[in-house]
Backbone as XML, in Angstrom:
<?xml version="1.0"?>
<chain id="A" units="angstrom">
  <residue number="1" name="MET">
    <atom name="N" x="23.342" y="-18.403" z="36.812"/>
    <atom name="CA" x="23.578" y="-17.993" z="35.451"/>
    <atom name="C" x="22.740" y="-16.743" z="35.167"/>
  </residue>
  <residue number="2" name="ALA">
    <atom name="N" x="23.402" y="-15.677" z="34.824"/>
    <atom name="CA" x="22.731" y="-14.399" z="34.596"/>
    <atom name="C" x="22.280" y="-14.289" z="33.138"/>
  </residue>
  <residue number="3" name="ILE">
    <atom name="N" x="21.189" y="-13.587" z="32.958"/>
    <atom name="CA" x="20.672" y="-13.350" z="31.605"/>
    <atom name="C" x="21.241" y="-12.020" z="31.119"/>
  </residue>
  <residue number="4" name="LYS">
    <atom name="N" x="21.711" y="-11.996" z="29.883"/>
    <atom name="CA" x="22.299" y="-10.779" z="29.328"/>
    <atom name="C" x="21.208" y="-9.732" z="29.110"/>
  </residue>
  <residue number="5" name="PRO">
    <atom name="N" x="21.550" y="-8.492" z="29.368"/>
    <atom name="CA" x="20.558" y="-7.445" z="29.118"/>
    <atom name="C" x="20.296" y="-7.279" z="27.615"/>
  </residue>
  <residue number="6" name="ILE">
    <atom name="N" x="19.076" y="-6.953" z="27.287"/>
    <atom name="CA" x="18.707" y="-6.814" z="25.880"/>
    <atom name="C" x="18.520" y="-5.349" z="25.491"/>
  </residue>
  <residue number="7" name="THR">
    <atom name="N" x="19.088" y="-4.461" z="26.270"/>
    <atom name="CA" x="18.901" y="-3.038" z="25.987"/>
    <atom name="C" x="19.522" y="-2.642" z="24.658"/>
  </residue>
  <residue number="8" name="GLY">
    <atom name="N" x="20.610" y="-3.248" z="24.268"/>
    <atom name="CA" x="21.238" y="-2.917" z="22.990"/>
    <atom name="C" x="20.338" y="-3.260" z="21.821"/>
  </residue>
  <residue number="9" name="MET">
    <atom name="N" x="19.690" y="-4.419" z="21.897"/>
    <atom name="CA" x="18.787" y="-4.822" z="20.824"/>
    <atom name="C" x="17.560" y="-3.915" z="20.783"/>
  </residue>
  <residue number="10" name="LEU">
    <atom name="N" x="17.047" y="-3.553" z="21.945"/>
    <atom name="CA" x="15.885" y="-2.670" z="21.981"/>
    <atom name="C" x="16.231" y="-1.288" z="21.452"/>
  </residue>
  <residue number="11" name="ARG">
    <atom name="N" x="17.400" y="-0.788" z="21.823"/>
    <atom name="CA" x="17.818" y="0.530" z="21.366"/>
    <atom name="C" x="18.003" y="0.528" z="19.850"/>
  </residue>
  <residue number="12" name="ARG">
    <atom name="N" x="18.612" y="-0.528" z="19.327"/>
    <atom name="CA" x="18.827" y="-0.621" z="17.889"/>
    <atom name="C" x="17.487" y="-0.713" z="17.149"/>
  </residue>
  <residue number="13" name="GLY">
    <atom name="N" x="16.571" y="-1.496" z="17.686"/>
    <atom name="CA" x="15.249" y="-1.606" z="17.077"/>
    <atom name="C" x="14.476" y="-0.306" z="17.138"/>
  </residue>
  <residue number="14" name="LEU">
    <atom name="N" x="14.614" y="0.404" z="18.261"/>
    <atom name="CA" x="13.931" y="1.683" z="18.410"/>
    <atom name="C" x="14.470" y="2.707" z="17.419"/>
  </residue>
  <residue number="15" name="VAL">
    <atom name="N" x="15.782" y="2.748" z="17.259"/>
    <atom name="CA" x="16.385" y="3.682" z="16.308"/>
    <atom name="C" x="15.947" y="3.336" z="14.891"/>
  </residue>
  <residue number="16" name="LEU">
    <atom name="N" x="15.913" y="2.063" z="14.555"/>
    <atom name="CA" x="15.481" y="1.644" z="13.222"/>
    <atom name="C" x="14.012" y="1.998" z="12.993"/>
  </residue>
  <residue number="17" name="ASP">
    <atom name="N" x="13.169" y="1.711" z="13.970"/>
    <atom name="CA" x="11.742" y="2.017" z="13.834"/>
    <atom name="C" x="11.502" y="3.515" z="13.677"/>
  </residue>
  <residue number="18" name="LEU">
    <atom name="N" x="12.181" y="4.312" z="14.489"/>
    <atom name="CA" x="11.999" y="5.759" z="14.394"/>
    <atom name="C" x="12.527" y="6.322" z="13.077"/>
  </residue>
  <residue number="19" name="SER">
    <atom name="N" x="13.660" y="5.826" z="12.616"/>
    <atom name="CA" x="14.203" y="6.343" z="11.359"/>
    <atom name="C" x="13.319" y="5.953" z="10.177"/>
  </residue>
  <residue number="20" name="VAL">
    <atom name="N" x="12.778" y="4.745" z="10.185"/>
    <atom name="CA" x="11.862" y="4.343" z="9.112"/>
    <atom name="C" x="10.582" y="5.163" z="9.183"/>
  </residue>
  <residue number="21" name="ALA">
    <atom name="N" x="10.064" y="5.386" z="10.384"/>
    <atom name="CA" x="8.831" y="6.160" z="10.534"/>
    <atom name="C" x="9.025" y="7.600" z="10.063"/>
  </residue>
  <residue number="22" name="PHE">
    <atom name="N" x="10.127" y="8.239" z="10.453"/>
    <atom name="CA" x="10.374" y="9.609" z="10.010"/>
    <atom name="C" x="10.626" y="9.664" z="8.509"/>
  </residue>
  <residue number="23" name="GLY">
    <atom name="N" x="11.327" y="8.679" z="7.971"/>
    <atom name="CA" x="11.580" y="8.649" z="6.528"/>
    <atom name="C" x="10.302" y="8.493" z="5.728"/>
  </residue>
  <residue number="24" name="LEU">
    <atom name="N" x="9.459" y="7.556" z="6.128"/>
    <atom name="CA" x="8.189" y="7.365" z="5.424"/>
    <atom name="C" x="7.260" y="8.561" z="5.620"/>
  </residue>
  <residue number="25" name="GLY">
    <atom name="N" x="7.272" y="9.143" z="6.802"/>
    <atom name="CA" x="6.445" y="10.320" z="7.051"/>
    <atom name="C" x="6.877" y="11.510" z="6.212"/>
  </residue>
  <residue number="26" name="ALA">
    <atom name="N" x="8.174" y="11.733" z="6.118"/>
    <atom name="CA" x="8.670" y="12.846" z="5.310"/>
    <atom name="C" x="8.371" y="12.624" z="3.831"/>
  </residue>
  <residue number="27" name="THR">
    <atom name="N" x="8.540" y="11.399" z="3.363"/>
    <atom name="CA" x="8.241" y="11.088" z="1.965"/>
    <atom name="C" x="6.758" y="11.260" z="1.669"/>
  </residue>
  <residue number="28" name="SER">
    <atom name="N" x="5.915" y="10.773" z="2.557"/>
    <atom name="CA" x="4.468" y="10.917" z="2.364"/>
    <atom name="C" x="4.055" y="12.383" z="2.404"/>
  </residue>
  <residue number="29" name="GLY">
    <atom name="N" x="4.633" y="13.144" z="3.314"/>
    <atom name="CA" x="4.330" y="14.570" z="3.388"/>
    <atom name="C" x="4.758" y="15.312" z="2.136"/>
  </residue>
  <residue number="30" name="TYR">
    <atom name="N" x="5.924" y="14.970" z="1.604"/>
    <atom name="CA" x="6.389" y="15.607" z="0.372"/>
    <atom name="C" x="5.456" y="15.283" z="-0.787"/>
  </residue>
  <residue number="31" name="LEU">
    <atom name="N" x="5.064" y="14.016" z="-0.913"/>
    <atom name="CA" x="4.172" y="13.634" z="-2.008"/>
    <atom name="C" x="2.810" y="14.303" z="-1.874"/>
  </residue>
  <residue number="32" name="TRP">
    <atom name="N" x="2.301" y="14.417" z="-0.655"/>
    <atom name="CA" x="1.024" y="15.102" z="-0.444"/>
    <atom name="C" x="1.147" y="16.573" z="-0.819"/>
  </residue>
  <residue number="33" name="TRP">
    <atom name="N" x="2.231" y="17.210" z="-0.386"/>
    <atom name="CA" x="2.436" y="18.622" z="-0.686"/>
    <atom name="C" x="2.560" y="18.833" z="-2.189"/>
  </residue>
  <residue number="34" name="TYR">
    <atom name="N" x="3.307" y="17.960" z="-2.852"/>
    <atom name="CA" x="3.481" y="18.085" z="-4.300"/>
    <atom name="C" x="2.145" y="17.914" z="-5.012"/>
  </residue>
  <residue number="35" name="GLY">
    <atom name="N" x="1.343" y="16.935" z="-4.610"/>
    <atom name="CA" x="0.066" y="16.695" z="-5.261"/>
    <atom name="C" x="-0.960" y="17.759" z="-4.971"/>
  </residue>
  <residue number="36" name="THR">
    <atom name="N" x="-0.890" y="18.386" z="-3.810"/>
    <atom name="CA" x="-1.895" y="19.371" z="-3.430"/>
    <atom name="C" x="-1.553" y="20.769" z="-3.933"/>
  </residue>
  <residue number="37" name="TYR">
    <atom name="N" x="-0.326" y="21.186" z="-3.787"/>
    <atom name="CA" x="0.024" y="22.577" z="-4.037"/>
    <atom name="C" x="0.795" y="22.819" z="-5.323"/>
  </residue>
  <residue number="38" name="THR">
    <atom name="N" x="1.391" y="21.830" z="-5.898"/>
    <atom name="CA" x="2.144" y="22.026" z="-7.137"/>
    <atom name="C" x="1.647" y="21.028" z="-8.168"/>
  </residue>
  <residue number="39" name="GLN">
    <atom name="N" x="0.498" y="21.311" z="-8.740"/>
    <atom name="CA" x="-0.069" y="20.406" z="-9.734"/>
    <atom name="C" x="0.838" y="20.378" z="-10.961"/>
  </residue>
  <residue number="40" name="PRO">
    <atom name="N" x="1.113" y="19.196" z="-11.483"/>
    <atom name="CA" x="1.957" y="19.125" z="-12.678"/>
    <atom name="C" x="1.244" y="19.731" z="-13.889"/>
  </residue>
  <residue number="41" name="ASN">
    <atom name="N" x="2.014" y="20.251" z="-14.793"/>
    <atom name="CA" x="1.464" y="20.878" z="-15.988"/>
    <atom name="C" x="1.070" y="19.789" z="-16.976"/>
  </residue>
  <residue number="42" name="ILE">
    <atom name="N" x="-0.223" y="19.603" z="-17.177"/>
    <atom name="CA" x="-0.682" y="18.560" z="-18.094"/>
    <atom name="C" x="-1.379" y="19.167" z="-19.302"/>
  </residue>
  <residue number="43" name="SER">
    <atom name="N" x="-1.134" y="20.443" z="-19.576"/>
    <atom name="CA" x="-1.804" y="21.084" z="-20.700"/>
    <atom name="C" x="-1.373" y="20.464" z="-22.022"/>
  </residue>
  <residue number="44" name="SER">
    <atom name="N" x="-0.134" y="20.011" z="-22.140"/>
    <atom name="CA" x="0.300" y="19.386" z="-23.381"/>
    <atom name="C" x="-0.405" y="18.053" z="-23.589"/>
  </residue>
  <residue number="45" name="PHE">
    <atom name="N" x="-0.737" y="17.374" z="-22.498"/>
    <atom name="CA" x="-1.452" y="16.101" z="-22.611"/>
    <atom name="C" x="-2.912" y="16.340" z="-22.971"/>
  </residue>
  <residue number="46" name="THR">
    <atom name="N" x="-3.551" y="17.296" z="-22.338"/>
    <atom name="CA" x="-4.974" y="17.515" z="-22.576"/>
    <atom name="C" x="-5.232" y="18.170" z="-23.919"/>
  </residue>
  <residue number="47" name="SER">
    <atom name="N" x="-4.262" y="18.876" z="-24.483"/>
    <atom name="CA" x="-4.493" y="19.504" z="-25.778"/>
    <atom name="C" x="-4.538" y="18.469" z="-26.890"/>
  </residue>
  <residue number="48" name="SER">
    <atom name="N" x="-3.953" y="17.293" z="-26.693"/>
    <atom name="CA" x="-3.977" y="16.262" z="-27.722"/>
    <atom name="C" x="-5.249" y="15.431" z="-27.682"/>
  </residue>
  <residue number="49" name="LEU">
    <atom name="N" x="-6.047" y="15.566" z="-26.625"/>
    <atom name="CA" x="-7.289" y="14.818" z="-26.509"/>
    <atom name="C" x="-8.430" y="15.580" z="-27.172"/>
  </residue>
  <residue number="50" name="PRO">
    <atom name="N" x="-9.428" y="14.853" z="-27.695"/>
    <atom name="CA" x="-10.584" y="15.564" z="-28.258"/>
    <atom name="C" x="-11.364" y="16.267" z="-27.154"/>
  </residue>
  <residue number="51" name="SER">
    <atom name="N" x="-12.031" y="17.332" z="-27.525"/>
    <atom name="CA" x="-12.773" y="18.073" z="-26.511"/>
    <atom name="C" x="-13.967" y="17.259" z="-26.036"/>
  </residue>
  <residue number="52" name="GLN">
    <atom name="N" x="-14.483" y="17.614" z="-24.890"/>
    <atom name="CA" x="-15.600" y="16.882" z="-24.301"/>
    <atom name="C" x="-16.863" y="17.043" z="-25.146"/>
  </residue>
  <residue number="53" name="ASP">
    <atom name="N" x="-16.995" y="18.161" z="-25.837"/>
    <atom name="CA" x="-18.164" y="18.355" z="-26.694"/>
    <atom name="C" x="-18.187" y="17.342" z="-27.832"/>
  </residue>
  <residue number="54" name="LEU">
    <atom name="N" x="-17.021" y="17.018" z="-28.374"/>
    <atom name="CA" x="-16.974" y="16.028" z="-29.446"/>
    <atom name="C" x="-17.285" y="14.628" z="-28.938"/>
  </residue>
  <residue number="55" name="LEU">
    <atom name="N" x="-16.925" y="14.352" z="-27.705"/>
    <atom name="CA" x="-17.169" y="13.013" z="-27.173"/>
    <atom name="C" x="-18.648" y="12.754" z="-26.952"/>
  </residue>
  <residue number="56" name="TYR">
    <atom name="N" x="-19.405" y="13.791" z="-26.592"/>
    <atom name="CA" x="-20.808" y="13.608" z="-26.259"/>
    <atom name="C" x="-21.751" y="14.179" z="-27.316"/>
  </residue>
  <residue number="57" name="ALA">
    <atom name="N" x="-21.240" y="14.563" z="-28.453"/>
    <atom name="CA" x="-22.092" y="15.107" z="-29.509"/>
    <atom name="C" x="-22.856" y="13.976" z="-30.191"/>
  </residue>
  <residue number="58" name="PRO">
    <atom name="N" x="-24.064" y="14.244" z="-30.675"/>
    <atom name="CA" x="-24.797" y="13.223" z="-31.426"/>
    <atom name="C" x="-24.043" y="12.873" z="-32.709"/>
  </residue>
  <residue number="59" name="PRO">
    <atom name="N" x="-24.181" y="11.648" z="-33.202"/>
    <atom name="CA" x="-23.400" y="11.218" z="-34.374"/>
    <atom name="C" x="-23.654" y="12.063" z="-35.621"/>
  </residue>
  <residue number="60" name="HIS">
    <atom name="N" x="-24.860" y="12.587" z="-35.815"/>
    <atom name="CA" x="-25.129" y="13.362" z="-37.032"/>
    <atom name="C" x="-24.390" y="14.696" z="-37.021"/>
  </residue>
  <residue number="61" name="GLN">
    <atom name="N" x="-23.989" y="15.178" z="-35.870"/>
    <atom name="CA" x="-23.228" y="16.427" z="-35.815"/>
    <atom name="C" x="-21.747" y="16.203" z="-36.085"/>
  </residue>
  <residue number="62" name="LEU">
    <atom name="N" x="-21.283" y="14.979" z="-35.969"/>
    <atom name="CA" x="-19.870" y="14.705" z="-36.175"/>
    <atom name="C" x="-19.519" y="14.555" z="-37.651"/>
  </residue>
  <residue number="63" name="GLN">
    <atom name="N" x="-20.490" y="14.253" z="-38.505"/>
    <atom name="CA" x="-20.218" y="14.057" z="-39.922"/>
    <atom name="C" x="-19.986" y="15.408" z="-40.589"/>
  </residue>
  <residue number="64" name="GLU">
    <atom name="N" x="-19.018" y="15.428" z="-41.490"/>
    <atom name="CA" x="-18.727" y="16.659" z="-42.214"/>
    <atom name="C" x="-19.752" y="16.852" z="-43.321"/>
  </residue>
  <residue number="65" name="GLU">
    <atom name="N" x="-20.166" y="18.076" z="-43.529"/>
    <atom name="CA" x="-21.112" y="18.371" z="-44.601"/>
    <atom name="C" x="-20.341" y="18.616" z="-45.887"/>
  </residue>
  <residue number="66" name="PRO">
    <atom name="N" x="-20.830" y="18.072" z="-47.021"/>
    <atom name="CA" x="-20.108" y="18.256" z="-48.306"/>
    <atom name="C" x="-20.233" y="19.641" z="-48.867"/>
  </residue>
</chain>
């Protein structure tokens, strides 16, 4: 009784593994490139926040003078 060759299963698994690896690698590379070289514009977000000077100012400087 002969054992069937398993080359088809190995080839299919190899193709699946390589395609997943290249897909994840390309996606990770794109995300790294986007985060490193094309920073998103967050000026509209930061303009709505109070400035750092107001956050760390002593309380007596924050009160308005009459």
